[in-house]
C-alpha positions as CSV (number, residue, x, y, z in Angstrom):
1,M,0.0,0.0,0.0
2,K,1.3,3.4,-0.9
3,N,2.0,5.9,1.9
4,V,-0.6,8.7,1.7
5,R,1.0,11.1,4.2
6,N,0.6,14.6,2.9
7,E,3.0,17.0,4.7
8,Q,1.3,20.1,3.4
9,I,-2.1,19.1,4.8
10,I,-0.5,18.0,8.1
11,K,1.2,21.4,8.5
12,A,-2.0,23.3,7.5
13,I,-4.1,21.4,10.1
14,G,-1.5,22.3,12.7
15,Q,-1.5,25.9,11.8
16,R,-5.3,26.0,11.8
17,V,-5.3,24.5,15.3
18,R,-2.8,27.1,16.5
19,T,-4.7,30.0,14.9
20,I,-8.0,29.0,16.5
21,R,-6.3,28.3,19.9
22,T,-4.7,31.8,19.9
23,E,-7.9,33.4,18.8
24,K,-9.6,31.8,21.8
25,K,-6.7,33.0,24.0
26,L,-5.8,29.4,25.1
27,S,-2.3,28.2,26.0
28,M,-1.2,24.8,24.6
29,E,-1.4,23.5,28.2
30,R,-5.0,24.7,28.7
31,L,-6.1,23.2,25.3
32,A,-4.5,19.9,26.3
33,E,-6.4,19.9,29.5
34,L,-9.7,20.7,27.8
35,A,-9.1,18.1,25.1
36,Q,-7.9,15.6,27.6
37,I,-4.7,14.8,25.7
38,D,-1.1,15.2,26.5
39,Y,0.4,18.7,26.1
40,R,3.1,17.2,23.8
41,Q,0.5,15.9,21.4
42,V,-0.9,19.5,21.0
43,S,2.6,20.7,20.3
44,Y,3.3,17.9,17.7
45,V,0.0,18.7,15.9
46,E,0.6,22.4,15.8
47,L,4.2,22.0,14.6
48,G,3.0,19.6,11.9
49,Q,5.2,16.8,13.3
50,T,2.5,14.2,13.5
51,D,-0.2,12.9,11.3
52,A,-3.0,13.3,13.9
53,S,-5.7,10.7,14.1
54,I,-9.3,11.6,13.7
55,S,-9.7,10.8,17.5
56,T,-6.9,13.3,18.3
57,L,-8.4,16.0,16.0
58,S,-11.9,15.3,17.5
59,A,-10.5,15.8,21.0
60,L,-8.8,19.1,20.0
61,C,-12.0,20.3,18.4
62,K,-13.8,19.5,21.7
63,G,-11.2,21.5,23.6
64,L,-11.5,24.4,21.1
65,Q,-15.3,24.1,21.2
66,I,-15.6,23.7,17.4
67,T,-16.6,21.0,15.0
68,L,-14.3,19.0,12.8
69,A,-16.0,20.7,9.9
70,E,-15.0,24.1,11.3
71,L,-11.4,22.9,11.7
72,M,-11.3,21.8,8.1
73,D,-13.1,24.9,6.8
74,A,-10.0,26.8,5.7
75,K,-8.8,27.9,2.3
76,E,-5.8,25.6,2.6
77,F,-8.1,22.6,2.3
78,K,-10.2,23.8,-0.6
């Protein structure tokens, strides 16, 4: 099976998470608490260092109080 990892999308998702987090004036630590995930995972996602699972993205969305659709509604994904 071919590897389908797309670095551009991974980095765009991370930037989108960071943008929304900063707009909501949340620290990475606070977002991690709200999302009930490890602080390092938030950092890895924001830096585009991990291909986050749907479960991780869903947890981040819960912490940010947005939907997955809102997370993915950016010009980078269209």
